[in-house]
JSON list of C-alpha atoms in Angstrom, two decimals:
[
{"chain": "A", "resi": 1, "resn": "MET", "atom": "CA", "xyz": [-73.32, 223.89, 67.17]},
{"chain": "A", "resi": 2, "resn": "ALA", "atom": "CA", "xyz": [-70.45, 221.52, 66.56]},
{"chain": "A", "resi": 3, "resn": "THR", "atom": "CA", "xyz": [-69.85, 223.07, 63.10]},
{"chain": "A", "resi": 4, "resn": "SER", "atom": "CA", "xyz": [-69.55, 226.48, 64.63]},
{"chain": "A", "resi": 5, "resn": "LYS", "atom": "CA", "xyz": [-67.11, 225.23, 67.20]},
{"chain": "A", "resi": 6, "resn": "PHE", "atom": "CA", "xyz": [-65.07, 223.60, 64.56]},
{"chain": "A", "resi": 7, "resn": "LEU", "atom": "CA", "xyz": [-65.03, 226.67, 62.42]},
{"chain": "A", "resi": 8, "resn": "GLY", "atom": "CA", "xyz": [-64.12, 228.74, 65.54]},
{"chain": "A", "resi": 9, "resn": "CYS", "atom": "CA", "xyz": [-61.05, 226.40, 66.11]},
{"chain": "A", "resi": 10, "resn": "LEU", "atom": "CA", "xyz": [-60.06, 226.84, 62.49]},
{"chain": "A", "resi": 11, "resn": "GLU", "atom": "CA", "xyz": [-60.24, 230.53, 62.62]},
{"chain": "A", "resi": 12, "resn": "SER", "atom": "CA", "xyz": [-58.62, 230.94, 65.99]},
{"chain": "A", "resi": 13, "resn": "ARG", "atom": "CA", "xyz": [-55.33, 232.89, 66.29]},
{"chain": "A", "resi": 14, "resn": "LYS", "atom": "CA", "xyz": [-53.45, 229.78, 67.66]},
{"chain": "A", "resi": 15, "resn": "ASN", "atom": "CA", "xyz": [-54.53, 227.78, 64.64]},
{"chain": "A", "resi": 16, "resn": "ILE", "atom": "CA", "xyz": [-53.60, 230.41, 62.17]},
{"chain": "A", "resi": 17, "resn": "THR", "atom": "CA", "xyz": [-50.30, 231.12, 63.73]},
{"chain": "A", "resi": 18, "resn": "GLY", "atom": "CA", "xyz": [-49.51, 227.39, 64.13]},
{"chain": "A", "resi": 19, "resn": "SER", "atom": "CA", "xyz": [-50.49, 226.71, 60.44]},
{"chain": "A", "resi": 20, "resn": "ALA", "atom": "CA", "xyz": [-48.15, 229.57, 59.26]},
{"chain": "A", "resi": 21, "resn": "CYS", "atom": "CA", "xyz": [-45.29, 228.07, 61.21]},
{"chain": "A", "resi": 22, "resn": "GLY", "atom": "CA", "xyz": [-46.10, 224.53, 59.99]},
{"chain": "A", "resi": 23, "resn": "LEU", "atom": "CA", "xyz": [-46.06, 225.89, 56.44]},
{"chain": "A", "resi": 24, "resn": "VAL", "atom": "CA", "xyz": [-42.51, 227.19, 57.06]},
{"chain": "A", "resi": 25, "resn": "GLY", "atom": "CA", "xyz": [-41.58, 223.61, 58.12]},
{"chain": "A", "resi": 26, "resn": "VAL", "atom": "CA", "xyz": [-43.05, 222.28, 54.74]},
{"chain": "A", "resi": 27, "resn": "VAL", "atom": "CA", "xyz": [-40.94, 224.89, 52.90]},
{"chain": "A", "resi": 28, "resn": "LEU", "atom": "CA", "xyz": [-37.90, 223.76, 54.84]},
{"chain": "A", "resi": 29, "resn": "THR", "atom": "CA", "xyz": [-38.62, 220.20, 53.90]},
{"chain": "A", "resi": 30, "resn": "PHE", "atom": "CA", "xyz": [-38.75, 221.01, 50.20]},
{"chain": "A", "resi": 31, "resn": "ALA", "atom": "CA", "xyz": [-35.58, 223.09, 50.61]},
{"chain": "A", "resi": 32, "resn": "GLY", "atom": "CA", "xyz": [-33.88, 219.91, 51.98]},
{"chain": "A", "resi": 33, "resn": "VAL", "atom": "CA", "xyz": [-33.19, 221.29, 55.50]},
{"chain": "A", "resi": 34, "resn": "ALA", "atom": "CA", "xyz": [-35.59, 219.14, 57.53]},
{"chain": "A", "resi": 35, "resn": "GLY", "atom": "CA", "xyz": [-34.38, 215.80, 56.02]},
{"chain": "A", "resi": 36, "resn": "PRO", "atom": "CA", "xyz": [-35.99, 212.53, 57.07]},
{"chain": "A", "resi": 37, "resn": "TYR", "atom": "CA", "xyz": [-37.44, 214.13, 60.25]},
{"chain": "A", "resi": 38, "resn": "TRP", "atom": "CA", "xyz": [-39.72, 216.53, 58.29]},
{"chain": "A", "resi": 39, "resn": "PRO", "atom": "CA", "xyz": [-42.97, 215.41, 59.96]},
{"chain": "A", "resi": 40, "resn": "VAL", "atom": "CA", "xyz": [-41.49, 216.26, 63.40]},
{"chain": "A", "resi": 41, "resn": "VAL", "atom": "CA", "xyz": [-40.21, 219.59, 62.17]},
{"chain": "A", "resi": 42, "resn": "VAL", "atom": "CA", "xyz": [-43.68, 220.48, 60.68]},
{"chain": "A", "resi": 43, "resn": "VAL", "atom": "CA", "xyz": [-45.61, 219.36, 63.84]},
{"chain": "A", "resi": 44, "resn": "GLY", "atom": "CA", "xyz": [-42.97, 221.04, 66.10]},
{"chain": "A", "resi": 45, "resn": "LEU", "atom": "CA", "xyz": [-43.24, 224.32, 64.31]},
{"chain": "A", "resi": 46, "resn": "TYR", "atom": "CA", "xyz": [-47.03, 224.10, 64.24]},
{"chain": "A", "resi": 47, "resn": "GLY", "atom": "CA", "xyz": [-47.02, 223.53, 68.04]},
{"chain": "A", "resi": 48, "resn": "ALA", "atom": "CA", "xyz": [-44.48, 226.35, 68.66]},
{"chain": "A", "resi": 49, "resn": "GLY", "atom": "CA", "xyz": [-46.61, 228.76, 66.59]},
{"chain": "A", "resi": 50, "resn": "ALA", "atom": "CA", "xyz": [-49.77, 227.76, 68.49]},
{"chain": "A", "resi": 51, "resn": "LEU", "atom": "CA", "xyz": [-47.90, 228.38, 71.68]},
{"chain": "A", "resi": 52, "resn": "ILE", "atom": "CA", "xyz": [-46.61, 231.82, 70.84]},
{"chain": "A", "resi": 53, "resn": "ALA", "atom": "CA", "xyz": [-49.89, 233.06, 69.33]},
{"chain": "A", "resi": 54, "resn": "PRO", "atom": "CA", "xyz": [-51.59, 235.86, 71.16]},
{"chain": "A", "resi": 55, "resn": "PRO", "atom": "CA", "xyz": [-54.58, 234.85, 73.26]},
{"chain": "A", "resi": 56, "resn": "GLU", "atom": "CA", "xyz": [-58.09, 235.25, 71.87]},
{"chain": "A", "resi": 57, "resn": "ARG", "atom": "CA", "xyz": [-59.91, 238.36, 72.69]},
{"chain": "A", "resi": 58, "resn": "PRO", "atom": "CA", "xyz": [-63.24, 237.85, 74.53]},
{"chain": "A", "resi": 59, "resn": "PRO", "atom": "CA", "xyz": [-66.09, 239.26, 72.47]},
{"chain": "A", "resi": 60, "resn": "LEU", "atom": "CA", "xyz": [-67.49, 242.68, 73.52]},
{"chain": "A", "resi": 61, "resn": "PRO", "atom": "CA", "xyz": [-70.58, 242.49, 75.73]},
{"chain": "A", "resi": 62, "resn": "ASP", "atom": "CA", "xyz": [-73.86, 242.92, 73.75]},
{"chain": "A", "resi": 63, "resn": "PHE", "atom": "CA", "xyz": [-75.52, 245.91, 75.43]},
{"chain": "A", "resi": 64, "resn": "ALA", "atom": "CA", "xyz": [-79.14, 246.77, 75.04]},
{"chain": "A", "resi": 65, "resn": "ASP", "atom": "CA", "xyz": [-79.88, 249.12, 72.17]},
{"chain": "A", "resi": 66, "resn": "PRO", "atom": "CA", "xyz": [-80.70, 252.67, 73.46]},
{"chain": "A", "resi": 67, "resn": "SER", "atom": "CA", "xyz": [-83.76, 252.68, 71.21]},
{"chain": "A", "resi": 68, "resn": "ALA", "atom": "CA", "xyz": [-85.08, 249.66, 72.92]},
{"chain": "A", "resi": 69, "resn": "GLN", "atom": "CA", "xyz": [-84.34, 251.34, 76.31]},
{"chain": "A", "resi": 70, "resn": "LEU", "atom": "CA", "xyz": [-86.49, 254.24, 75.23]},
{"chain": "A", "resi": 71, "resn": "ASP", "atom": "CA", "xyz": [-89.29, 251.87, 74.20]},
{"chain": "A", "resi": 72, "resn": "GLU", "atom": "CA", "xyz": [-89.28, 250.41, 77.72]},
{"chain": "A", "resi": 73, "resn": "VAL", "atom": "CA", "xyz": [-89.18, 253.92, 79.25]},
{"chain": "A", "resi": 74, "resn": "ARG", "atom": "CA", "xyz": [-92.17, 254.80, 77.01]},
{"chain": "A", "resi": 75, "resn": "ALA", "atom": "CA", "xyz": [-94.19, 251.85, 78.24]},
{"chain": "A", "resi": 76, "resn": "ASP", "atom": "CA", "xyz": [-93.27, 252.77, 81.82]},
{"chain": "A", "resi": 77, "resn": "PHE", "atom": "CA", "xyz": [-94.51, 256.34, 81.11]},
{"chain": "A", "resi": 78, "resn": "GLU", "atom": "CA", "xyz": [-97.86, 255.16, 80.02]},
{"chain": "A", "resi": 79, "resn": "ARG", "atom": "CA", "xyz": [-98.12, 253.18, 83.34]},
{"chain": "A", "resi": 80, "resn": "LEU", "atom": "CA", "xyz": [-97.11, 256.35, 85.26]},
{"chain": "A", "resi": 81, "resn": "ARG", "atom": "CA", "xyz": [-99.82, 258.36, 83.41]},
{"chain": "A", "resi": 82, "resn": "GLY", "atom": "CA", "xyz": [-102.37, 255.75, 84.57]},
{"chain": "A", "resi": 83, "resn": "TYR", "atom": "CA", "xyz": [-101.19, 256.04, 88.12]},
{"chain": "A", "resi": 84, "resn": "LEU", "atom": "CA", "xyz": [-101.23, 259.93, 87.98]},
{"chain": "A", "resi": 85, "resn": "ALA", "atom": "CA", "xyz": [-104.82, 259.84, 86.60]},
{"chain": "A", "resi": 86, "resn": "ASN", "atom": "CA", "xyz": [-105.99, 258.37, 89.93]},
{"chain": "A", "resi": 87, "resn": "VAL", "atom": "CA", "xyz": [-104.24, 260.86, 92.19]},
{"chain": "A", "resi": 88, "resn": "GLU", "atom": "CA", "xyz": [-106.09, 263.84, 93.29]},
{"chain": "A", "resi": 89, "resn": "LEU", "atom": "CA", "xyz": [-103.65, 266.98, 93.55]},
{"chain": "A", "resi": 90, "resn": "PRO", "atom": "CA", "xyz": [-104.13, 270.58, 94.36]},
{"chain": "A", "resi": 91, "resn": "PRO", "atom": "CA", "xyz": [-104.65, 272.85, 91.30]},
{"chain": "A", "resi": 92, "resn": "ALA", "atom": "CA", "xyz": [-101.19, 274.52, 91.41]},
{"chain": "A", "resi": 93, "resn": "ALA", "atom": "CA", "xyz": [-99.39, 271.12, 91.71]},
{"chain": "A", "resi": 94, "resn": "ALA", "atom": "CA", "xyz": [-101.77, 269.56, 89.12]},
{"chain": "A", "resi": 95, "resn": "GLY", "atom": "CA", "xyz": [-100.85, 272.28, 86.60]},
{"chain": "A", "resi": 96, "resn": "ARG", "atom": "CA", "xyz": [-97.07, 271.87, 87.22]},
{"chain": "A", "resi": 97, "resn": "LEU", "atom": "CA", "xyz": [-97.54, 268.08, 86.84]},
{"chain": "A", "resi": 98, "resn": "THR", "atom": "CA", "xyz": [-99.40, 268.54, 83.51]},
{"chain": "A", "resi": 99, "resn": "GLU", "atom": "CA", "xyz": [-96.67, 270.73, 82.12]},
{"chain": "A", "resi": 100, "resn": "LEU", "atom": "CA", "xyz": [-94.02, 268.18, 83.13]},
{"chain": "A", "resi": 101, "resn": "THR", "atom": "CA", "xyz": [-95.86, 265.17, 81.73]},
{"chain": "A", "resi": 102, "resn": "GLU", "atom": "CA", "xyz": [-96.47, 266.96, 78.47]},
{"chain": "A", "resi": 103, "resn": "LEU", "atom": "CA", "xyz": [-92.74, 267.72, 78.18]},
{"chain": "A", "resi": 104, "resn": "LEU", "atom": "CA", "xyz": [-91.84, 264.13, 79.05]},
{"chain": "A", "resi": 105, "resn": "ALA", "atom": "CA", "xyz": [-94.44, 262.87, 76.48]},
{"chain": "A", "resi": 106, "resn": "ALA", "atom": "CA", "xyz": [-92.85, 265.13, 73.85]},
{"chain": "A", "resi": 107, "resn": "LEU", "atom": "CA", "xyz": [-89.38, 263.73, 74.67]},
{"chain": "A", "resi": 108, "resn": "LEU", "atom": "CA", "xyz": [-90.52, 260.20, 74.40]},
{"chain": "A", "resi": 109, "resn": "ASP", "atom": "CA", "xyz": [-92.54, 260.75, 71.27]},
{"chain": "A", "resi": 110, "resn": "PRO", "atom": "CA", "xyz": [-91.28, 258.39, 68.56]},
{"chain": "A", "resi": 111, "resn": "GLY", "atom": "CA", "xyz": [-89.39, 260.31, 65.88]},
{"chain": "A", "resi": 112, "resn": "TRP", "atom": "CA", "xyz": [-86.38, 262.51, 65.50]},
{"chain": "A", "resi": 113, "resn": "VAL", "atom": "CA", "xyz": [-86.31, 263.39, 69.20]},
{"chain": "A", "resi": 114, "resn": "THR", "atom": "CA", "xyz": [-85.90, 259.77, 70.26]},
{"chain": "A", "resi": 115, "resn": "GLU", "atom": "CA", "xyz": [-83.27, 259.24, 67.51]},
{"chain": "A", "resi": 116, "resn": "VAL", "atom": "CA", "xyz": [-81.25, 262.15, 68.99]},
{"chain": "A", "resi": 117, "resn": "LEU", "atom": "CA", "xyz": [-81.87, 260.94, 72.47]},
{"chain": "A", "resi": 118, "resn": "ALA", "atom": "CA", "xyz": [-80.79, 257.37, 71.57]},
{"chain": "A", "resi": 119, "resn": "GLN", "atom": "CA", "xyz": [-77.33, 258.84, 70.91]},
{"chain": "A", "resi": 120, "resn": "ASP", "atom": "CA", "xyz": [-77.11, 260.38, 74.45]},
{"chain": "A", "resi": 121, "resn": "PRO", "atom": "CA", "xyz": [-76.89, 257.69, 77.16]},
{"chain": "A", "resi": 122, "resn": "GLU", "atom": "CA", "xyz": [-77.03, 260.36, 79.95]},
{"chain": "A", "resi": 123, "resn": "GLY", "atom": "CA", "xyz": [-80.11, 261.79, 78.42]},
{"chain": "A", "resi": 124, "resn": "VAL", "atom": "CA", "xyz": [-81.76, 258.43, 78.31]},
{"chain": "A", "resi": 125, "resn": "HIS", "atom": "CA", "xyz": [-80.80, 257.79, 81.91]},
{"chain": "A", "resi": 126, "resn": "ALA", "atom": "CA", "xyz": [-82.21, 261.19, 83.04]},
{"chain": "A", "resi": 127, "resn": "LEU", "atom": "CA", "xyz": [-85.47, 260.60, 81.28]},
{"chain": "A", "resi": 128, "resn": "SER", "atom": "CA", "xyz": [-85.73, 256.98, 82.63]},
{"chain": "A", "resi": 129, "resn": "ARG", "atom": "CA", "xyz": [-84.94, 258.30, 86.11]},
{"chain": "A", "resi": 130, "resn": "ALA", "atom": "CA", "xyz": [-87.64, 261.09, 85.84]},
{"chain": "A", "resi": 131, "resn": "VAL", "atom": "CA", "xyz": [-90.30, 258.57, 84.70]},
{"chain": "A", "resi": 132, "resn": "ARG", "atom": "CA", "xyz": [-89.41, 255.64, 86.83]},
{"chain": "A", "resi": 133, "resn": "GLN", "atom": "CA", "xyz": [-88.27, 257.33, 90.02]},
{"chain": "A", "resi": 134, "resn": "ASP", "atom": "CA", "xyz": [-88.57, 261.04, 90.41]},
{"chain": "A", "resi": 135, "resn": "VAL", "atom": "CA", "xyz": [-92.14, 261.80, 89.43]},
{"chain": "A", "resi": 136, "resn": "PRO", "atom": "CA", "xyz": [-93.76, 258.76, 91.04]},
{"chain": "A", "resi": 137, "resn": "GLU", "atom": "CA", "xyz": [-91.84, 259.24, 94.25]},
{"chain": "A", "resi": 138, "resn": "ALA", "atom": "CA", "xyz": [-92.68, 263.04, 94.50]},
{"chain": "A", "resi": 139, "resn": "VAL", "atom": "CA", "xyz": [-96.41, 262.38, 93.91]},
{"chain": "A", "resi": 140, "resn": "ASP", "atom": "CA", "xyz": [-96.40, 259.33, 96.29]},
{"chain": "A", "resi": 141, "resn": "ALA", "atom": "CA", "xyz": [-94.58, 261.33, 99.02]},
{"chain": "A", "resi": 142, "resn": "PHE", "atom": "CA", "xyz": [-97.31, 264.03, 98.75]},
{"chain": "A", "resi": 143, "resn": "VAL", "atom": "CA", "xyz": [-100.16, 261.37, 98.91]},
{"chain": "A", "resi": 144, "resn": "ARG", "atom": "CA", "xyz": [-98.52, 259.85, 102.05]},
{"chain": "A", "resi": 145, "resn": "THR", "atom": "CA", "xyz": [-97.73, 262.98, 103.93]},
{"chain": "A", "resi": 146, "resn": "ARG", "atom": "CA", "xyz": [-100.71, 265.33, 103.20]},
{"chain": "A", "resi": 147, "resn": "TRP", "atom": "CA", "xyz": [-102.90, 263.37, 105.73]},
{"chain": "A", "resi": 148, "resn": "TRP", "atom": "CA", "xyz": [-100.24, 263.51, 108.47]},
{"chain": "A", "resi": 149, "resn": "THR", "atom": "CA", "xyz": [-99.92, 267.32, 108.22]},
{"chain": "A", "resi": 150, "resn": "ARG", "atom": "CA", "xyz": [-103.37, 267.68, 109.40]},
{"chain": "A", "resi": 151, "resn": "LEU", "atom": "CA", "xyz": [-102.25, 266.07, 112.70]},
{"chain": "A", "resi": 152, "resn": "ALA", "atom": "CA", "xyz": [-99.12, 268.26, 112.92]},
{"chain": "A", "resi": 153, "resn": "PRO", "atom": "CA", "xyz": [-100.03, 271.76, 111.73]},
{"chain": "A", "resi": 154, "resn": "GLY", "atom": "CA", "xyz": [-97.48, 274.46, 111.46]},
{"chain": "A", "resi": 155, "resn": "GLN", "atom": "CA", "xyz": [-95.02, 272.71, 109.22]},
{"chain": "A", "resi": 156, "resn": "GLU", "atom": "CA", "xyz": [-94.43, 273.54, 105.53]},
{"chain": "A", "resi": 157, "resn": "SER", "atom": "CA", "xyz": [-97.32, 271.98, 103.51]},
{"chain": "A", "resi": 158, "resn": "PRO", "atom": "CA", "xyz": [-96.62, 268.89, 101.38]},
{"chain": "A", "resi": 159, "resn": "GLU", "atom": "CA", "xyz": [-98.34, 270.87, 98.52]},
{"chain": "A", "resi": 160, "resn": "ARG", "atom": "CA", "xyz": [-95.50, 273.40, 98.56]},
{"chain": "A", "resi": 161, "resn": "HIS", "atom": "CA", "xyz": [-92.91, 270.63, 98.57]},
{"chain": "A", "resi": 162, "resn": "LEU", "atom": "CA", "xyz": [-94.65, 268.86, 95.65]},
{"chain": "A", "resi": 163, "resn": "GLU", "atom": "CA", "xyz": [-94.86, 272.09, 93.58]},
{"chain": "A", "resi": 164, "resn": "ARG", "atom": "CA", "xyz": [-91.09, 272.77, 94.22]},
{"chain": "A", "resi": 165, "resn": "GLN", "atom": "CA", "xyz": [-90.16, 269.16, 93.24]},
{"chain": "A", "resi": 166, "resn": "LEU", "atom": "CA", "xyz": [-92.25, 269.27, 90.16]},
{"chain": "A", "resi": 167, "resn": "THR", "atom": "CA", "xyz": [-90.74, 272.72, 89.19]},
{"chain": "A", "resi": 168, "resn": "LEU", "atom": "CA", "xyz": [-87.22, 271.28, 89.50]},
{"chain": "A", "resi": 169, "resn": "LEU", "atom": "CA", "xyz": [-88.08, 268.19, 87.60]},
{"chain": "A", "resi": 170, "resn": "HIS", "atom": "CA", "xyz": [-89.66, 270.42, 84.89]},
{"chain": "A", "resi": 171, "resn": "GLU", "atom": "CA", "xyz": [-86.42, 272.53, 84.65]},
{"chain": "A", "resi": 172, "resn": "GLU", "atom": "CA", "xyz": [-84.29, 269.43, 84.38]},
{"chain": "A", "resi": 173, "resn": "ALA", "atom": "CA", "xyz": [-86.58, 268.14, 81.58]},
{"chain": "A", "resi": 174, "resn": "GLU", "atom": "CA", "xyz": [-86.39, 271.50, 79.83]},
{"chain": "A", "resi": 175, "resn": "ARG", "atom": "CA", "xyz": [-82.61, 271.36, 79.94]},
{"chain": "A", "resi": 176, "resn": "LEU", "atom": "CA", "xyz": [-82.71, 267.90, 78.36]},
{"chain": "A", "resi": 177, "resn": "ALA", "atom": "CA", "xyz": [-85.10, 269.18, 75.60]},
{"chain": "A", "resi": 178, "resn": "ALA", "atom": "CA", "xyz": [-82.85, 272.17, 74.95]},
{"chain": "A", "resi": 179, "resn": "ALA", "atom": "CA", "xyz": [-79.88, 269.82, 74.59]},
{"chain": "A", "resi": 180, "resn": "VAL", "atom": "CA", "xyz": [-81.82, 267.71, 72.11]},
{"chain": "A", "resi": 181, "resn": "ARG", "atom": "CA", "xyz": [-82.75, 270.85, 70.07]},
{"chain": "A", "resi": 182, "resn": "GLU", "atom": "CA", "xyz": [-79.18, 272.06, 70.13]},
{"chain": "A", "resi": 183, "resn": "THR", "atom": "CA", "xyz": [-77.89, 268.61, 68.92]},
{"chain": "A", "resi": 184, "resn": "GLU", "atom": "CA", "xyz": [-80.48, 268.59, 66.05]},
{"chain": "A", "resi": 185, "resn": "ALA", "atom": "CA", "xyz": [-79.49, 272.13, 65.14]},
{"chain": "A", "resi": 186, "resn": "ARG", "atom": "CA", "xyz": [-75.83, 271.22, 65.01]},
{"chain": "A", "resi": 187, "resn": "ARG", "atom": "CA", "xyz": [-76.70, 268.27, 62.75]},
{"chain": "A", "resi": 188, "resn": "GLN", "atom": "CA", "xyz": [-78.64, 270.43, 60.42]},
{"chain": "A", "resi": 189, "resn": "GLU", "atom": "CA", "xyz": [-75.84, 272.96, 60.25]},
{"chain": "A", "resi": 190, "resn": "SER", "atom": "CA", "xyz": [-73.28, 270.25, 59.49]},
{"chain": "A", "resi": 191, "resn": "HIS", "atom": "CA", "xyz": [-75.57, 268.89, 56.72]},
{"chain": "A", "resi": 192, "resn": "THR", "atom": "CA", "xyz": [-75.90, 272.39, 55.30]},
{"chain": "A", "resi": 193, "resn": "ARG", "atom": "CA", "xyz": [-72.14, 272.82, 55.26]},
{"chain": "A", "resi": 194, "resn": "TYR", "atom": "CA", "xyz": [-71.68, 269.38, 53.60]},
{"chain": "A", "resi": 195, "resn": "LEU", "atom": "CA", "xyz": [-74.10, 270.34, 50.88]},
{"chain": "A", "resi": 196, "resn": "GLU", "atom": "CA", "xyz": [-72.41, 273.65, 50.27]},
{"chain": "A", "resi": 197, "resn": "ASP", "atom": "CA", "xyz": [-69.03, 272.04, 50.11]},
{"chain": "A", "resi": 198, "resn": "ARG", "atom": "CA", "xyz": [-70.30, 269.47, 47.61]},
{"chain": "A", "resi": 199, "resn": "SER", "atom": "CA", "xyz": [-71.77, 272.09, 45.35]},
{"chain": "A", "resi": 200, "resn": "LYS", "atom": "CA", "xyz": [-68.45, 273.93, 45.02]}
]
């Protein structure tokens, strides 16, 4: 710890600039300009250099790796699947939910898809939001409200709301999958052009 602090001080901008100015003082001493006061000149130039040096830049924050974020979303998706397995849904909504979860599973499947997604922070965010918020909230809202509609008939059924929500979420996931396919297609085209140019 102490060694790294010492090395950090030696490599600091202030020390490097001060040392360069101090070296100028040594050169002036050998040239005969500084005279008998050469130690004061060298130290003074070192101090002046340290004062005029630009300030140190703070290090960039170390953000989480998108691949690690996708691993966390994948683990949350498995928990979501466990929750959904215990929920009883009407057949139409259950079918829409199955289509949606299959598409989300394909997007989270380790391989080239997650490699492409890891380069798209907005895509990672959309996938995370769908798994952690949108799907569980839609299903939970249905589970909570279906009982109450028996007491207040005549309103639009929670099944219809759930089906519409799952349809919208499926469309959003399809757009994300299409963007992933398009990105991979562009990457393949670029690699093909590179190989064609290299063979000329």
